[in-house]
């Protein structure tokens, strides 16, 4: 019973932290009319995105509240006619500049190099840069609201995390873990105030930076060989003595990251090893997650079979508290919580499997993404 009570206390403390982060410390940019006077460049890297760039680019062209908006698009070696789609959607709009990217040189990965090319070719008058991925669709005032929140936070980098669109069972199991992990384990207020690079998080789907601070931190050249270039960029900003901030961007943007299970599986596999670092650290973290969130329902069933209803009740309560933390996270970030949160123990198991697969393929130098090696 003592062990189950300790488990209950730990899960309760983490769920309480999730609630505090979600209700008190998480920034929420205004979703309504906002206007910024400064020049802003939106930067869109594309590689084989012909089938999904249209909604994204149309949403960029429909932005309001940014009179001095410029959009720079980079075709990064696409072979599916992405550039032709961009030209058709842009329709000669003089706010749009389409660039042809060059292959990354030795020491660079594809995404950082594409972002670096975009940043160096953006309008020199732009004082803020907004990096957007092709699977993101912005609300009409998203760029203006994000830049306004960047300035209000007095930060160099703001990550307004989009609402993640989930349609398949695999989506619903895995995708909500992104927001849940940082709302549960990352102290948001301390992250903003602390200069420690280890206290950093960011999502590259939609990222807004102060251009001067971005340049001073080394820009994407500082993270040229990093798989998780978004988090590493946030750390580089902190190392330069500047501030970062996270925000709930669910009212500003939606993101459908992967179309099917193979894409989702491979997308996470390519980068999970970089999230945890050394395999020993990954094993320790995953063991703790499995103990806290997967063991309670199993312990409850085992206790019932063994005729220990009191132990079963405590273990079931621990499971429900874990479910509550997942629900709080989902509701705070525009996600679906019912009945998905009930499957949280299974989600943690799938995360463990994806992480093991990531280390396995990295050890064999078989990790790649969109035709390019990533490790």
Tab-separated table of C-alpha atoms in Angstrom:
chain	number	residue	atom	x	y	z
A	1	UNK	CA	0.000	0.000	0.000
A	2	UNK	CA	2.845	2.425	0.835
A	3	UNK	CA	4.272	2.209	-2.680
A	4	UNK	CA	0.889	2.833	-4.267
A	5	UNK	CA	0.298	5.818	-1.998
A	6	UNK	CA	3.669	7.289	-2.998
A	7	UNK	CA	2.744	6.771	-6.630
A	8	UNK	CA	-0.558	8.544	-6.049
A	9	UNK	CA	1.186	11.487	-4.384
A	10	UNK	CA	3.664	11.859	-7.253
A	11	UNK	CA	0.963	11.804	-9.936
A	12	UNK	CA	-1.152	14.244	-7.926
A	13	UNK	CA	1.765	16.684	-7.655
A	14	UNK	CA	2.473	16.521	-11.385
A	15	UNK	CA	-1.187	16.995	-12.285
A	16	UNK	CA	-1.334	20.017	-9.984
A	17	UNK	CA	1.708	21.427	-11.792
A	18	UNK	CA	-0.010	20.857	-15.134
A	19	UNK	CA	-3.025	22.790	-13.868
A	20	UNK	CA	-0.916	25.710	-12.599
A	21	UNK	CA	0.989	25.924	-15.883
A	22	UNK	CA	-2.197	25.738	-17.940
A	23	UNK	CA	-4.321	28.153	-15.924
A	24	UNK	CA	-1.830	30.690	-14.548
A	25	UNK	CA	1.464	30.695	-16.409
A	26	UNK	CA	0.682	29.832	-20.030
A	27	UNK	CA	0.590	32.888	-22.261
A	28	UNK	CA	-2.444	33.270	-24.498
A	29	UNK	CA	-2.079	35.810	-27.315
A	30	UNK	CA	-5.215	37.675	-28.341
A	31	UNK	CA	-7.093	35.909	-31.103
A	32	UNK	CA	-9.039	38.993	-32.239
A	33	UNK	CA	-8.060	42.153	-34.100
A	34	UNK	CA	-4.487	43.256	-33.357
A	35	UNK	CA	-2.248	45.562	-35.367
A	36	UNK	CA	1.533	45.946	-35.358
A	37	UNK	CA	3.310	48.779	-37.100
A	38	UNK	CA	6.711	47.142	-37.541
A	39	UNK	CA	7.813	45.315	-40.673
A	40	UNK	CA	7.429	41.536	-40.381
A	41	UNK	CA	8.787	38.807	-42.644
A	42	UNK	CA	7.030	35.441	-42.659
A	43	UNK	CA	9.427	32.682	-43.698
A	44	UNK	CA	8.104	29.440	-45.185
A	45	UNK	CA	10.522	26.547	-45.921
A	46	UNK	CA	9.119	23.911	-48.287
A	47	UNK	CA	10.356	20.509	-49.427
A	48	UNK	CA	7.906	18.366	-51.379
A	49	UNK	CA	4.847	20.102	-49.950
A	50	UNK	CA	2.747	20.453	-53.111
A	51	UNK	CA	-0.171	18.621	-51.541
A	52	UNK	CA	-0.383	20.724	-48.386
A	53	UNK	CA	1.090	24.189	-48.986
A	54	UNK	CA	-2.064	25.744	-50.471
A	55	UNK	CA	-4.058	26.225	-47.220
A	56	UNK	CA	-0.938	27.489	-45.451
A	57	UNK	CA	-0.015	30.042	-48.106
A	58	UNK	CA	-3.589	31.239	-48.492
A	59	UNK	CA	-3.748	31.864	-44.747
A	60	UNK	CA	-0.525	33.882	-44.957
A	61	UNK	CA	-1.886	35.992	-47.782
A	62	UNK	CA	-5.023	36.625	-45.711
A	63	UNK	CA	-3.155	38.013	-42.690
A	64	UNK	CA	-4.511	41.217	-41.192
A	65	UNK	CA	-3.051	43.757	-38.822
A	66	UNK	CA	0.423	43.662	-40.397
A	67	UNK	CA	0.529	46.409	-43.050
A	68	UNK	CA	4.246	45.858	-43.641
A	69	UNK	CA	4.079	42.102	-44.161
A	70	UNK	CA	6.371	40.243	-46.529
A	71	UNK	CA	6.320	36.496	-47.221
A	72	UNK	CA	9.464	34.661	-48.270
A	73	UNK	CA	9.078	31.081	-49.512
A	74	UNK	CA	11.997	28.702	-50.080
A	75	UNK	CA	11.643	25.697	-52.376
A	76	UNK	CA	14.190	23.354	-50.802
A	77	UNK	CA	14.912	20.898	-53.603
A	78	UNK	CA	11.321	19.754	-54.114
A	79	UNK	CA	10.583	17.192	-56.815
A	80	UNK	CA	6.768	17.301	-56.718
A	81	UNK	CA	6.052	20.702	-58.256
A	82	UNK	CA	5.879	22.619	-54.986
A	83	UNK	CA	7.215	25.809	-56.595
A	84	UNK	CA	4.508	25.711	-59.277
A	85	UNK	CA	1.809	25.448	-56.605
A	86	UNK	CA	3.303	28.430	-54.768
A	87	UNK	CA	3.279	30.538	-57.950
A	88	UNK	CA	-0.321	29.590	-58.668
A	89	UNK	CA	-1.536	30.421	-55.155
A	90	UNK	CA	0.473	33.642	-54.858
A	91	UNK	CA	-0.912	34.818	-58.189
A	92	UNK	CA	1.668	37.557	-58.610
A	93	UNK	CA	1.109	39.073	-55.144
A	94	UNK	CA	4.092	41.385	-54.674
A	95	UNK	CA	4.303	40.510	-50.964
A	96	UNK	CA	5.535	37.020	-51.875
A	97	UNK	CA	9.107	36.175	-52.835
A	98	UNK	CA	9.873	32.626	-53.980
A	99	UNK	CA	13.466	31.459	-53.576
A	100	UNK	CA	15.158	28.346	-54.912
A	101	UNK	CA	17.183	26.725	-52.151
A	102	UNK	CA	20.596	25.134	-52.437
A	103	UNK	CA	21.568	21.782	-50.946
A	104	UNK	CA	22.856	21.949	-47.376
A	105	UNK	CA	26.667	22.009	-47.148
A	106	UNK	CA	28.574	19.571	-44.907
A	107	UNK	CA	27.677	20.081	-41.259
A	108	UNK	CA	24.152	21.319	-41.969
A	109	UNK	CA	20.823	19.524	-41.793
A	110	UNK	CA	18.085	20.426	-44.242
A	111	UNK	CA	15.615	22.326	-42.039
A	112	UNK	CA	18.152	24.622	-40.319
A	113	UNK	CA	19.787	25.379	-43.655
A	114	UNK	CA	16.454	26.232	-45.274
A	115	UNK	CA	15.566	28.561	-42.393
A	116	UNK	CA	19.032	30.144	-42.550
A	117	UNK	CA	18.614	30.892	-46.257
A	118	UNK	CA	15.214	32.431	-45.609
A	119	UNK	CA	16.429	34.617	-42.748
A	120	UNK	CA	19.367	35.955	-44.734
A	121	UNK	CA	17.127	36.838	-47.716
A	122	UNK	CA	14.286	38.433	-45.739
A	123	UNK	CA	13.517	42.128	-46.205
A	124	UNK	CA	16.260	44.064	-44.362
A	125	UNK	CA	13.590	46.373	-42.933
A	126	UNK	CA	11.845	43.498	-41.122
A	127	UNK	CA	12.439	43.700	-37.367
A	128	UNK	CA	10.513	40.496	-36.600
A	129	UNK	CA	10.698	37.131	-38.345
A	130	UNK	CA	7.958	34.482	-38.226
A	131	UNK	CA	8.949	30.937	-39.221
A	132	UNK	CA	5.968	28.840	-40.344
A	133	UNK	CA	5.796	25.222	-41.505
A	134	UNK	CA	3.732	24.131	-44.488
A	135	UNK	CA	1.335	22.081	-42.348
A	136	UNK	CA	0.247	25.165	-40.379
A	137	UNK	CA	-2.841	27.223	-41.187
A	138	UNK	CA	-2.967	30.639	-39.508
A	139	UNK	CA	-5.985	32.582	-38.303
A	140	UNK	CA	-6.358	36.069	-39.847
A	141	UNK	CA	-4.627	37.964	-37.010
A	142	UNK	CA	-2.142	35.235	-36.055
A	143	UNK	CA	1.066	36.975	-37.143
A	144	UNK	CA	0.047	40.314	-35.647
A	145	UNK	CA	-0.996	38.676	-32.360
A	146	UNK	CA	2.185	36.618	-32.132
A	147	UNK	CA	4.438	39.622	-32.762
A	148	UNK	CA	2.464	41.685	-30.245
A	149	UNK	CA	2.875	38.921	-27.637
A	150	UNK	CA	6.596	38.671	-28.434
A	151	UNK	CA	6.943	42.352	-27.625
A	152	UNK	CA	4.704	42.164	-24.555
A	153	UNK	CA	6.831	39.303	-23.183
A	154	UNK	CA	10.018	41.289	-23.877
A	155	UNK	CA	11.397	38.131	-25.413
A	156	UNK	CA	13.655	37.390	-28.355
A	157	UNK	CA	11.834	34.175	-29.239
A	158	UNK	CA	8.166	33.284	-28.808
A	159	UNK	CA	6.756	29.856	-29.595
A	160	UNK	CA	2.942	30.070	-29.934
A	161	UNK	CA	2.179	26.356	-30.139
A	162	UNK	CA	-0.599	25.633	-32.696
A	163	UNK	CA	-3.646	23.500	-32.089
A	164	UNK	CA	-2.660	20.033	-33.282
A	165	UNK	CA	-5.329	18.518	-35.516
A	166	UNK	CA	-5.855	14.815	-34.752
A	167	UNK	CA	-7.949	12.554	-36.960
A	168	UNK	CA	-6.659	8.998	-36.644
A	169	UNK	CA	-6.346	6.810	-33.528
A	170	UNK	CA	-2.553	7.063	-33.789
A	171	UNK	CA	-2.777	10.869	-33.863
A	172	UNK	CA	-4.985	10.890	-30.818
A	173	UNK	CA	-2.655	8.605	-28.890
A	174	UNK	CA	0.627	10.347	-29.647
A	175	UNK	CA	0.206	13.968	-30.708
A	176	UNK	CA	-1.283	15.358	-27.458
A	177	UNK	CA	1.812	14.176	-25.593
A	178	UNK	CA	3.740	17.143	-27.034
A	179	UNK	CA	1.792	19.741	-25.081
A	180	UNK	CA	1.234	17.459	-22.098
A	181	UNK	CA	4.951	16.867	-21.581
A	182	UNK	CA	5.942	20.501	-21.372
A	183	UNK	CA	2.875	21.558	-19.391
A	184	UNK	CA	3.497	18.761	-16.891
A	185	UNK	CA	7.261	18.813	-16.508
A	186	UNK	CA	8.443	22.274	-17.554
A	187	UNK	CA	8.001	25.150	-15.080
A	188	UNK	CA	6.879	27.832	-17.533
A	189	UNK	CA	7.428	30.834	-15.278
A	190	UNK	CA	10.932	29.665	-14.366
A	191	UNK	CA	11.652	28.913	-18.022
A	192	UNK	CA	10.947	32.526	-18.975
A	193	UNK	CA	12.963	33.996	-16.111
A	194	UNK	CA	15.878	31.583	-15.838
A	195	UNK	CA	18.977	32.029	-18.028
A	196	UNK	CA	19.605	28.258	-18.022
A	197	UNK	CA	19.544	26.845	-21.579
A	198	UNK	CA	18.354	23.491	-20.219
A	199	UNK	CA	15.068	25.191	-19.295
A	200	UNK	CA	13.972	25.781	-22.866
A	201	UNK	CA	11.228	24.569	-25.161
A	202	UNK	CA	9.903	25.629	-28.544
A	203	UNK	CA	7.935	24.293	-31.485
A	204	UNK	CA	9.211	25.012	-34.961
A	205	UNK	CA	5.776	24.859	-36.599
A	206	UNK	CA	5.185	28.524	-35.723
A	207	UNK	CA	8.050	30.521	-34.244
A	208	UNK	CA	8.400	34.300	-33.946
A	209	UNK	CA	11.718	36.008	-33.227
A	210	UNK	CA	13.091	39.483	-32.795
A	211	UNK	CA	15.476	39.747	-35.706
A	212	UNK	CA	18.278	41.557	-33.900
A	213	UNK	CA	18.229	39.084	-31.016
A	214	UNK	CA	18.000	36.133	-33.406
A	215	UNK	CA	21.070	37.373	-35.276
A	216	UNK	CA	22.984	38.006	-32.049
A	217	UNK	CA	22.246	34.439	-30.921
A	218	UNK	CA	23.756	33.092	-34.134
A	219	UNK	CA	20.475	32.373	-35.898
A	220	UNK	CA	20.040	28.967	-37.456
A	221	UNK	CA	23.771	28.809	-38.126
A	222	UNK	CA	24.133	28.172	-34.388
A	223	UNK	CA	21.993	25.028	-34.704
A	224	UNK	CA	23.108	23.892	-38.154
A	225	UNK	CA	23.502	20.206	-37.276
A	226	UNK	CA	20.667	19.866	-34.757
A	227	UNK	CA	17.688	17.611	-35.410
A	228	UNK	CA	15.570	19.564	-32.911
A	229	UNK	CA	16.577	22.917	-34.336
A	230	UNK	CA	13.629	24.699	-32.706
A	231	UNK	CA	14.564	23.750	-29.132
A	232	UNK	CA	18.264	24.275	-29.837
A	233	UNK	CA	17.517	27.742	-31.231
A	234	UNK	CA	15.679	28.586	-28.010
A	235	UNK	CA	18.728	27.417	-26.065
A	236	UNK	CA	21.034	29.492	-28.254
A	237	UNK	CA	18.881	32.551	-27.527
A	238	UNK	CA	19.213	31.873	-23.792
A	239	UNK	CA	22.966	31.401	-24.086
A	240	UNK	CA	23.144	34.852	-25.691
A	241	UNK	CA	21.567	36.330	-22.548
A	242	UNK	CA	18.093	36.838	-23.989
A	243	UNK	CA	14.635	35.584	-23.082
A	244	UNK	CA	12.258	33.063	-24.629
A	245	UNK	CA	8.560	32.413	-24.048
A	246	UNK	CA	5.966	29.744	-24.814
A	247	UNK	CA	2.330	30.477	-25.591
A	248	UNK	CA	-0.886	28.662	-26.350
A	249	UNK	CA	-1.365	29.370	-30.033
A	250	UNK	CA	-4.496	27.265	-30.468
A	251	UNK	CA	-6.542	30.359	-31.322
A	252	UNK	CA	-3.914	31.495	-33.804
A	253	UNK	CA	-3.020	28.401	-35.783
A	254	UNK	CA	-3.850	24.779	-36.515
A	255	UNK	CA	-1.387	22.117	-37.571
A	256	UNK	CA	-1.956	18.704	-39.126
A	257	UNK	CA	1.537	17.302	-38.711
A	258	UNK	CA	1.202	13.856	-40.286
A	259	UNK	CA	-1.301	12.262	-42.665
A	260	UNK	CA	-0.966	8.640	-41.541
A	261	UNK	CA	0.704	6.278	-39.102
A	262	UNK	CA	3.910	5.665	-41.146
A	263	UNK	CA	4.524	9.419	-41.365
A	264	UNK	CA	3.842	9.905	-37.661
A	265	UNK	CA	6.021	6.933	-36.714
A	266	UNK	CA	8.936	8.077	-38.846
A	267	UNK	CA	8.523	11.728	-37.874
A	268	UNK	CA	8.901	10.960	-34.187
A	269	UNK	CA	11.530	8.290	-34.740
A	270	UNK	CA	13.853	10.737	-36.479
A	271	UNK	CA	14.068	13.068	-33.473
A	272	UNK	CA	13.139	11.367	-30.189
A	273	UNK	CA	16.718	10.285	-29.562
A	274	UNK	CA	17.715	13.957	-29.610
A	275	UNK	CA	14.989	14.829	-27.095
A	276	UNK	CA	16.466	12.608	-24.394
A	277	UNK	CA	20.185	12.640	-25.205
A	278	UNK	CA	22.048	9.659	-23.768
A	279	UNK	CA	20.194	6.325	-23.918
A	280	UNK	CA	20.566	5.932	-20.159
A	281	UNK	CA	18.719	9.194	-19.595
A	282	UNK	CA	16.002	8.112	-22.004
A	283	UNK	CA	15.615	4.782	-20.209
A	284	UNK	CA	15.342	6.522	-16.833
A	285	UNK	CA	12.752	9.036	-18.029
A	286	UNK	CA	10.640	6.438	-19.782
A	287	UNK	CA	10.797	4.094	-16.802
A	288	UNK	CA	9.501	6.918	-14.610
A	289	UNK	CA	6.710	7.744	-17.071
A	290	UNK	CA	5.645	4.103	-17.297
A	291	UNK	CA	5.683	3.757	-13.518
A	292	UNK	CA	3.651	6.921	-12.975
A	293	UNK	CA	1.120	6.646	-15.788
A	294	UNK	CA	0.969	3.060	-17.067
A	295	UNK	CA	1.483	1.030	-13.893
A	296	UNK	CA	-1.543	2.401	-11.919
A	297	UNK	CA	-4.349	0.810	-14.014
A	298	UNK	CA	-2.412	-2.454	-14.164
A	299	UNK	CA	-1.866	-2.358	-10.403
A	300	UNK	CA	-5.562	-1.658	-9.866
A	301	UNK	CA	-6.542	-4.733	-11.882
A	302	UNK	CA	-3.955	-6.898	-10.148
A	303	UNK	CA	-5.132	-5.731	-6.724
A	304	UNK	CA	-8.733	-6.498	-7.575
A	305	UNK	CA	-7.788	-10.008	-8.673
A	306	UNK	CA	-5.772	-10.442	-5.466
A	307	UNK	CA	-8.678	-9.329	-3.319
A	308	UNK	CA	-7.168	-6.017	-2.161
A	309	UNK	CA	-9.903	-3.462	-2.935
A	310	UNK	CA	-8.258	-0.642	-0.953
A	311	UNK	CA	-5.038	-0.932	-2.962
A	312	UNK	CA	-7.077	-1.159	-6.157
A	313	UNK	CA	-8.961	2.035	-5.278
A	314	UNK	CA	-5.759	3.993	-4.621
A	315	UNK	CA	-4.158	2.743	-7.840
A	316	UNK	CA	-7.285	3.577	-9.820
A	317	UNK	CA	-7.255	7.074	-8.323
A	318	UNK	CA	-3.642	7.501	-9.459
A	319	UNK	CA	-4.679	6.487	-12.979
A	320	UNK	CA	-7.594	8.956	-12.944
A	321	UNK	CA	-5.325	11.759	-11.738
A	322	UNK	CA	-3.011	11.041	-14.663
A	323	UNK	CA	-6.019	11.156	-16.964
A	324	UNK	CA	-7.003	14.478	-15.378
A	325	UNK	CA	-3.574	15.944	-16.164
A	326	UNK	CA	-3.890	14.877	-19.779
A	327	UNK	CA	-7.398	16.404	-19.919
A	328	UNK	CA	-6.213	19.703	-18.438
A	329	UNK	CA	-3.425	19.875	-21.001
A	330	UNK	CA	-5.782	19.139	-23.899
A	331	UNK	CA	-8.396	21.672	-22.837
A	332	UNK	CA	-5.736	24.340	-22.329
A	333	UNK	CA	-4.308	23.901	-25.823
A	334	UNK	CA	-7.428	23.366	-27.900
A	335	UNK	CA	-7.112	19.590	-28.043
A	336	UNK	CA	-9.604	16.763	-27.720
A	337	UNK	CA	-9.730	15.333	-24.203
A	338	UNK	CA	-12.701	12.959	-24.151
A	339	UNK	CA	-12.413	10.023	-24.321
A	340	UNK	CA	-8.790	10.250	-25.476
A	341	UNK	CA	-7.357	11.067	-22.049
A	342	UNK	CA	-8.546	7.703	-20.732
A	343	UNK	CA	-5.974	6.040	-22.985
A	344	UNK	CA	-3.074	8.007	-21.538
A	345	UNK	CA	-1.323	4.851	-20.206
A	346	UNK	CA	-1.310	3.441	-23.749
A	347	UNK	CA	0.037	6.735	-25.105
A	348	UNK	CA	3.022	6.484	-22.763
A	349	UNK	CA	3.697	2.916	-23.927
A	350	UNK	CA	3.647	4.034	-27.576
A	351	UNK	CA	6.028	6.882	-26.727
A	352	UNK	CA	8.397	4.368	-25.167
A	353	UNK	CA	8.292	2.177	-28.260
A	354	UNK	CA	8.916	5.117	-30.597
A	355	UNK	CA	11.862	6.220	-28.464
A	356	UNK	CA	13.406	2.750	-28.492
A	357	UNK	CA	12.952	2.622	-32.263
A	358	UNK	CA	14.613	6.013	-32.607
A	359	UNK	CA	17.742	4.906	-30.743
A	360	UNK	CA	17.804	1.585	-32.592
A	361	UNK	CA	17.720	3.189	-36.054
A	362	UNK	CA	20.153	5.931	-35.089
A	363	UNK	CA	22.676	3.342	-33.898
A	364	UNK	CA	22.447	1.750	-37.325
A	365	UNK	CA	22.631	5.127	-39.103
A	366	UNK	CA	19.269	4.561	-40.751
A	367	UNK	CA	17.475	7.738	-39.683
A	368	UNK	CA	16.307	9.975	-42.503
A	369	UNK	CA	13.577	12.462	-43.327
A	370	UNK	CA	12.327	13.513	-46.737
A	371	UNK	CA	15.178	11.731	-48.422
A	372	UNK	CA	17.974	13.213	-46.326
A	373	UNK	CA	19.927	11.636	-43.445
A	374	UNK	CA	19.350	13.273	-40.059
A	375	UNK	CA	22.072	11.671	-37.952
